[in-house]
Amino acid sequence: MSPATITLLFLLFAVVMFVWEKIPLGVTSMIVCVGLVITGVLDWKTAFSGFIDSNVILFVAMFIVGGALFETGMANKIGGVVTHFAKTERQLIIAIMVIVGLMSGVLSNTGTAAVLIPVVIGIAAKSGYSRSRLLMPLVFAAAMGGNLSLLGAPGNLIAQSAMGEIGLSFGFFEYAKVGLPILIAGILYFAFIGYKFLPEKQGSTESSYDEQKDFSNVPKWKQMMSLIILILTLLGMIFEDKIGIKLCVIGCVGALALIITGVISEKNALKSIDLKTIFLFGGTLSLAAALQETGAGEEIATAVIGILGKNPSPYVLTFVVFMLCCVLTNFMSNTATTALLVPICVSIATEIGADPSAVLMACVIGGSCAYATPIGMPANTMVITAGGYTFKDYAKAGIPLIVVATIVSMVLLPIFYPFFP
């Protein structure tokens, strides 16, 4: 069997096991990771490199920063302020989605979600609403907000560099032409319909965030320090390019500062790291690497686009590229999906003499629709334990949101990016 075929079989196994959930998600990820090494598809260094991926390092750091915010009771205090203004669950969902969506437009969407997860858990504790009904809108808004600017998601910059190679470019807020209407439509959808699909779960007791705590004995300086370090970490992430330090390193500085100052003990810092998330995400990255290295991902893409023939209708092509990115991004990272499909999209556009910006925009926006699985994007994985979610919970709440994003995109993409201007 060729490495590409073995990879596709492992992809099928992962999808079935993730949906069936007879064995823990993290264990499924590790079976795939180890299996790819045993079958010779990947060498062990490549297979396990996911565990030193910058997102995994960011997870570990931000679990500690979030843990400190929660341990000191500061998350609950902030929650109290927000719940004072948002009286109902639906108002809370809207408020959270607006704040997160706008923040992730100028910050990394993963970084935004990582910073705000403990705050939203604090809001849930204070308001009495289930955290499982607030965390999912948070991570979906972070994904949608990533399409407001060039900085929102790594895939945006991949498409930009491909445009640069053919002498074109997207403006800083170019993605917002489609991204902002999707964010608005997504918020309205959850406000009026989508909230019915949100799961009512008890967050797992394994979660590093425990609601039942008495914070009256926590010194005020610890509470303030946890908030100050969170804000400084956030500012560091906003000015990542200016200071030249990667997001994951900024997160580590924040986590270390909290431990050194005694805001959170080493024991509690280690307890706040959610290993289930680390194994799930780190292990699944091996599958993404295999899809890329063996060409299996490219085979899927080429086969689907090949069905359209030599001169496909621009509308059909846009729709197929969009849906292909939507499907792949829920099993690979959106960065890997975009990196895989961008060169294919450019060559198709060139072949039919169309404006490549139309196909690339469809590729980037589709690649951000990672709402249907817990492995579609890092933020989805981060909340799986805290929200007590199953694989099916993501599909139930996320697939209708993909439909909303698809409708908005299919209306706006041909208007803003005609194939033959």
Coordinates of N, CA, C and O in Angstrom, one line a residue, residues 132-244:
S132 N -20.9 25.2 29.0 CA -20.9 24.6 27.7 C -21.6 25.3 26.6 O -21.4 25.2 25.4
R133 N -22.6 26.2 27.1 CA -23.4 27.0 26.1 C -22.7 28.3 25.8 O -23.2 29.1 24.9
L134 N -21.6 28.7 26.5 CA -20.9 29.9 26.3 C -19.6 29.7 25.6 O -19.1 30.6 24.8
L135 N -18.9 28.6 25.9 CA -17.6 28.4 25.3 C -17.6 28.1 23.8 O -16.7 28.5 23.1
M136 N -18.6 27.4 23.3 CA -18.7 27.1 21.9 C -18.8 28.4 21.1 O -18.1 28.6 20.1
P137 N -19.8 29.3 21.4 CA -19.9 30.6 20.7 C -18.6 31.3 20.8 O -18.2 32.0 19.8
L138 N -17.9 31.2 21.9 CA -16.6 31.9 22.0 C -15.6 31.5 21.0 O -15.0 32.3 20.3
V139 N -15.4 30.1 20.8 CA -14.4 29.7 19.9 C -14.8 29.9 18.4 O -14.0 30.1 17.6
F140 N -16.1 29.8 18.2 CA -16.6 30.0 16.8 C -16.4 31.5 16.4 O -16.1 31.8 15.3
A141 N -16.7 32.4 17.4 CA -16.5 33.8 17.1 C -15.0 34.1 16.8 O -14.7 34.9 16.0
A142 N -14.1 33.4 17.6 CA -12.7 33.6 17.3 C -12.3 33.2 15.9 O -11.5 33.9 15.3
A143 N -12.9 32.1 15.4 CA -12.6 31.6 14.1 C -13.1 32.6 13.0 O -12.4 33.0 12.1
M144 N -14.4 33.1 13.3 CA -15.0 34.0 12.3 C -14.2 35.4 12.3 O -14.0 36.0 11.3
G145 N -13.8 35.8 13.5 CA -13.1 37.1 13.6 C -11.7 37.1 13.0 O -11.2 38.1 12.6
G146 N -11.2 35.8 12.8 CA -9.9 35.7 12.1 C -9.9 36.2 10.7 O -8.9 36.4 10.1
N147 N -11.1 36.4 10.1 CA -11.2 36.8 8.7 C -11.5 38.3 8.6 O -12.0 38.8 7.6
L148 N -11.1 39.1 9.6 CA -11.3 40.5 9.6 C -10.1 41.3 9.1 O -10.2 42.4 8.6
S149 N -8.9 40.7 9.2 CA -7.7 41.3 8.8 C -6.7 40.3 8.3 O -6.8 39.1 8.6
L150 N -5.6 40.8 7.8 CA -4.5 39.9 7.4 C -3.9 39.2 8.6 O -3.3 38.1 8.4
L151 N -3.9 39.8 9.8 CA -3.3 39.2 10.9 C -4.1 38.2 11.6 O -3.6 37.4 12.5
G152 N -5.4 38.1 11.3 CA -6.4 37.2 12.1 C -6.0 35.8 12.1 O -6.3 35.1 13.1
A153 N -5.5 35.2 11.0 CA -5.2 33.8 11.0 C -4.0 33.6 10.0 O -3.9 34.3 9.1
P154 N -3.2 32.5 10.3 CA -2.0 32.3 9.4 C -2.4 32.0 8.0 O -1.6 32.5 7.1
G155 N -3.5 31.4 7.7 CA -3.9 31.1 6.4 C -4.1 32.4 5.5 O -3.8 32.4 4.3
N156 N -4.5 33.5 6.2 CA -4.6 34.8 5.5 C -3.3 35.2 4.9 O -3.2 35.7 3.7
L157 N -2.2 35.0 5.6 CA -0.9 35.4 5.1 C -0.4 34.5 4.1 O 0.4 34.9 3.2
I158 N -0.8 33.2 4.1 CA -0.3 32.2 3.1 C -0.9 32.7 1.7 O -0.2 32.7 0.7
A159 N -2.2 33.0 1.7 CA -2.9 33.5 0.5 C -2.2 34.8 0.0 O -2.0 35.0 -1.2
Q160 N -1.9 35.7 1.0 CA -1.2 36.9 0.6 C 0.1 36.7 -0.1 O 0.4 37.4 -1.1
S161 N 0.9 35.8 0.4 CA 2.2 35.5 -0.2 C 2.0 34.9 -1.6 O 2.8 35.2 -2.5
A162 N 1.0 34.1 -1.8 CA 0.7 33.5 -3.1 C 0.3 34.6 -4.1 O 0.7 34.6 -5.3
M163 N -0.5 35.6 -3.6 CA -0.8 36.8 -4.4 C 0.4 37.6 -4.8 O 0.5 38.0 -5.9
G164 N 1.3 37.7 -3.8 CA 2.6 38.5 -4.0 C 3.4 37.9 -5.2 O 4.0 38.6 -5.9
E165 N 3.4 36.5 -5.2 CA 4.2 35.8 -6.2 C 3.7 36.1 -7.7 O 4.4 36.0 -8.6
I166 N 2.4 36.5 -7.8 CA 1.9 36.8 -9.1 C 1.6 38.3 -9.3 O 0.9 38.7 -10.1
G167 N 2.3 39.1 -8.4 CA 2.3 40.5 -8.6 C 1.0 41.2 -8.1 O 0.7 42.3 -8.5
L168 N 0.2 40.5 -7.3 CA -1.0 41.1 -6.7 C -0.9 41.1 -5.2 O 0.0 40.5 -4.6
S169 N -1.9 41.7 -4.5 CA -2.0 41.6 -3.1 C -3.3 42.0 -2.5 O -4.1 42.6 -3.2
F170 N -3.6 41.5 -1.3 CA -4.9 41.8 -0.6 C -4.5 42.9 0.3 O -3.5 43.0 0.9
G171 N -5.5 43.9 0.5 CA -5.3 44.9 1.5 C -5.4 44.4 2.9 O -5.9 43.3 3.1
F172 N -5.0 45.2 3.9 CA -5.0 44.8 5.3 C -6.4 44.3 5.8 O -6.5 43.2 6.4
F173 N -7.5 45.0 5.4 CA -8.8 44.6 5.8 C -9.6 44.0 4.7 O -10.8 43.9 4.7
E174 N -8.9 43.5 3.7 CA -9.6 42.9 2.5 C -10.5 41.7 2.9 O -11.6 41.6 2.4
Y175 N -10.0 40.9 3.7 CA -10.8 39.7 4.1 C -12.1 40.1 4.8 O -13.1 39.3 4.8
A176 N -12.1 41.3 5.4 CA -13.3 41.8 6.2 C -14.5 42.0 5.3 O -15.7 41.9 5.7
K177 N -14.3 42.1 3.9 CA -15.4 42.3 3.0 C -16.4 41.1 3.1 O -17.6 41.3 3.0
V178 N -15.8 40.0 3.3 CA -16.6 38.8 3.4 C -16.7 38.3 4.9 O -17.7 37.9 5.4
G179 N -15.5 38.5 5.6 CA -15.4 38.1 7.0 C -16.3 38.8 8.0 O -16.9 38.1 8.8
L180 N -16.5 40.1 7.8 CA -17.4 40.8 8.7 C -18.8 40.4 8.6 O -19.5 40.2 9.6
P181 N -19.4 40.4 7.3 CA -20.8 39.9 7.2 C -20.9 38.5 7.8 O -22.0 38.2 8.3
I182 N -19.9 37.6 7.6 CA -20.0 36.2 8.2 C -20.1 36.3 9.7 O -20.9 35.6 10.3
L183 N -19.3 37.2 10.3 CA -19.3 37.3 11.8 C -20.6 37.9 12.2 O -21.2 37.3 13.2
I184 N -21.2 38.9 11.5 CA -22.5 39.4 11.9 C -23.6 38.4 11.8 O -24.4 38.2 12.6
A185 N -23.5 37.7 10.6 CA -24.6 36.6 10.4 C -24.4 35.5 11.4 O -25.5 35.0 11.9
G186 N -23.2 35.2 11.8 CA -23.0 34.1 12.8 C -23.5 34.5 14.2 O -24.2 33.7 14.9
I187 N -23.3 35.8 14.5 CA -23.8 36.3 15.8 C -25.4 36.3 15.8 O -26.0 35.9 16.8
L188 N -25.9 36.8 14.7 CA -27.4 36.8 14.6 C -28.0 35.4 14.6 O -29.0 35.2 15.2
Y189 N -27.3 34.5 13.9 CA -27.7 33.1 13.9 C -27.8 32.5 15.3 O -28.8 31.9 15.7
F190 N -26.7 32.7 16.1 CA -26.7 32.2 17.5 C -27.7 32.9 18.4 O -28.3 32.3 19.3
A191 N -28.0 34.2 18.1 CA -28.9 35.0 18.9 C -30.4 34.5 18.7 O -31.1 34.4 19.7
F192 N -30.7 34.0 17.5 CA -32.1 33.7 17.2 C -32.4 32.2 17.0 O -33.4 31.7 17.3
I193 N -31.4 31.4 16.5 CA -31.6 30.0 16.2 C -30.6 29.1 16.8 O -30.9 28.1 17.5
G194 N -29.3 29.5 16.6 CA -28.2 28.6 17.0 C -28.1 28.2 18.4 O -27.6 27.2 18.8
Y195 N -28.6 29.1 19.3 CA -28.5 28.8 20.8 C -29.2 27.5 21.1 O -28.9 26.9 22.1
K196 N -30.2 27.2 20.3 CA -31.0 25.9 20.5 C -30.1 24.7 20.3 O -30.4 23.6 20.8
F197 N -29.0 24.8 19.5 CA -28.2 23.7 19.2 C -27.0 23.6 20.1 O -26.2 22.6 20.0
L198 N -26.8 24.5 21.0 CA -25.7 24.5 22.0 C -25.9 23.5 23.0 O -27.0 23.4 23.6
P199 N -24.9 22.6 23.3 CA -25.1 21.5 24.3 C -25.2 22.0 25.7 O -24.6 23.0 26.1
E200 N -26.1 21.4 26.5 CA -26.2 21.7 27.9 C -25.4 20.6 28.7 O -25.9 19.5 28.8
K201 N -24.2 20.9 29.0 CA -23.3 19.9 29.6 C -22.7 20.4 30.9 O -22.6 21.6 31.1
Q202 N -22.4 19.4 31.8 CA -21.6 19.8 32.9 C -20.1 19.7 32.5 O -19.7 18.7 31.9
G203 N -19.4 20.8 32.7 CA -18.0 20.8 32.3 C -17.3 19.6 33.1 O -17.6 19.4 34.3
S204 N -16.4 18.9 32.5 CA -15.7 17.8 33.1 C -15.0 18.2 34.4 O -14.5 19.2 34.5
T205 N -15.1 17.3 35.4 CA -14.4 17.5 36.6 C -12.9 17.4 36.4 O -12.1 17.9 37.3
E206 N -12.5 16.9 35.3 CA -11.0 16.9 34.9 C -10.6 18.3 34.5 O -9.4 18.5 34.5
S207 N -11.5 19.1 34.2 CA -11.1 20.5 33.7 C -10.3 21.2 34.8 O -10.6 21.1 36.0
S208 N -9.4 22.0 34.3 CA -8.5 22.8 35.2 C -9.3 23.9 35.9 O -8.8 24.6 36.8
Y209 N -10.5 24.2 35.4 CA -11.3 25.3 35.9 C -12.4 24.7 36.8 O -13.4 24.2 36.3
D210 N -12.3 24.9 38.1 CA -13.3 24.4 39.0 C -14.2 25.5 39.6 O -13.7 26.4 40.2
E211 N -15.5 25.4 39.3 CA -16.3 26.5 39.7 C -16.5 26.7 41.2 O -16.6 27.7 41.8
Q212 N -16.6 25.5 41.9 CA -16.9 25.6 43.4 C -15.7 25.9 44.2 O -15.0 25.1 44.8
K213 N -15.4 27.2 44.3 CA -14.3 27.6 45.1 C -14.6 28.9 46.0 O -15.4 29.7 45.5
D214 N -14.0 29.0 47.1 CA -14.2 30.2 47.9 C -12.9 31.0 47.7 O -11.8 30.6 48.0
F215 N -13.1 32.2 47.2 CA -12.0 33.1 46.9 C -11.8 34.2 47.9 O -11.0 35.1 47.7
S216 N -12.5 34.1 49.0 CA -12.5 35.2 50.0 C -11.1 35.3 50.7 O -10.7 36.4 51.2
N217 N -10.3 34.2 50.7 CA -9.0 34.3 51.4 C -7.9 34.6 50.5 O -6.7 34.8 50.9
V218 N -8.2 34.8 49.2 CA -7.1 35.2 48.2 C -6.7 36.6 48.4 O -7.6 37.5 48.3
P219 N -5.4 36.9 48.6 CA -5.0 38.3 48.7 C -5.3 39.1 47.5 O -5.2 38.6 46.4
K220 N -5.7 40.4 47.7 CA -6.0 41.3 46.6 C -4.9 41.4 45.6 O -5.1 41.5 44.4
W221 N -3.6 41.5 46.1 CA -2.5 41.7 45.2 C -2.4 40.5 44.1 O -2.0 40.7 43.0
K222 N -2.8 39.3 44.6 CA -2.7 38.2 43.7 C -3.8 38.3 42.6 O -3.5 38.0 41.4
Q223 N -5.0 38.8 43.0 CA -6.0 39.0 42.0 C -5.6 40.0 40.9 O -5.7 39.8 39.7
M224 N -5.0 41.1 41.4 CA -4.6 42.2 40.6 C -3.5 41.8 39.7 O -3.4 42.1 38.5
M225 N -2.5 41.1 40.3 CA -1.4 40.6 39.5 C -1.8 39.7 38.4 O -1.2 39.7 37.3
S226 N -2.7 38.8 38.7 CA -3.2 37.8 37.6 C -3.8 38.6 36.5 O -3.6 38.2 35.3
L227 N -4.5 39.7 36.8 CA -5.2 40.5 35.7 C -4.1 41.3 34.9 O -4.1 41.3 33.7
I228 N -3.2 41.9 35.7 CA -2.1 42.7 35.1 C -1.3 41.9 34.1 O -1.0 42.2 33.0
I229 N -0.9 40.7 34.6 CA -0.1 39.8 33.7 C -0.9 39.3 32.5 O -0.3 39.2 31.4
L230 N -2.2 39.1 32.7 CA -3.0 38.7 31.5 C -3.0 39.8 30.5 O -2.9 39.6 29.3
I231 N -3.2 41.1 31.0 CA -3.3 42.2 30.1 C -2.0 42.4 29.4 O -1.9 42.7 28.1
L232 N -0.9 42.3 30.1 CA 0.5 42.5 29.5 C 0.7 41.4 28.5 O 1.3 41.6 27.4
T233 N 0.2 40.2 28.8 CA 0.4 39.0 27.8 C -0.4 39.4 26.5 O 0.1 39.2 25.4
L234 N -1.6 39.9 26.7 CA -2.5 40.2 25.6 C -1.9 41.3 24.8 O -1.8 41.2 23.5
L235 N -1.3 42.4 25.4 CA -0.6 43.5 24.7 C 0.6 42.9 23.9 O 0.8 43.3 22.8
G236 N 1.3 42.0 24.6 CA 2.4 41.4 23.9 C 2.0 40.7 22.6 O 2.7 40.8 21.6
M237 N 0.8 40.0 22.7 CA 0.3 39.3 21.5 C -0.1 40.3 20.4 O 0.1 40.0 19.2
I238 N -0.7 41.4 20.8 CA -1.2 42.4 19.9 C 0.0 43.0 19.1 O 0.0 43.1 17.9
F239 N 1.1 43.2 19.8 CA 2.3 43.8 19.2 C 3.4 42.8 18.9 O 4.6 43.1 19.0
E240 N 3.0 41.6 18.6 CA 3.9 40.5 18.4 C 4.9 40.8 17.3 O 6.1 40.6 17.5
D241 N 4.5 41.4 16.2 CA 5.4 41.8 15.1 C 6.4 42.9 15.5 O 7.6 42.8 15.2
K242 N 5.9 43.8 16.3 CA 6.8 45.0 16.7 C 7.9 44.5 17.7 O 9.0 44.9 17.6
I243 N 7.5 43.6 18.6 CA 8.6 43.2 19.6 C 9.3 42.0 19.1 O 10.4 41.6 19.7
G244 N 8.9 41.3 18.0 CA 9.6 40.2 17.4 C 9.7 39.0 18.3 O 10.6 38.2 18.1

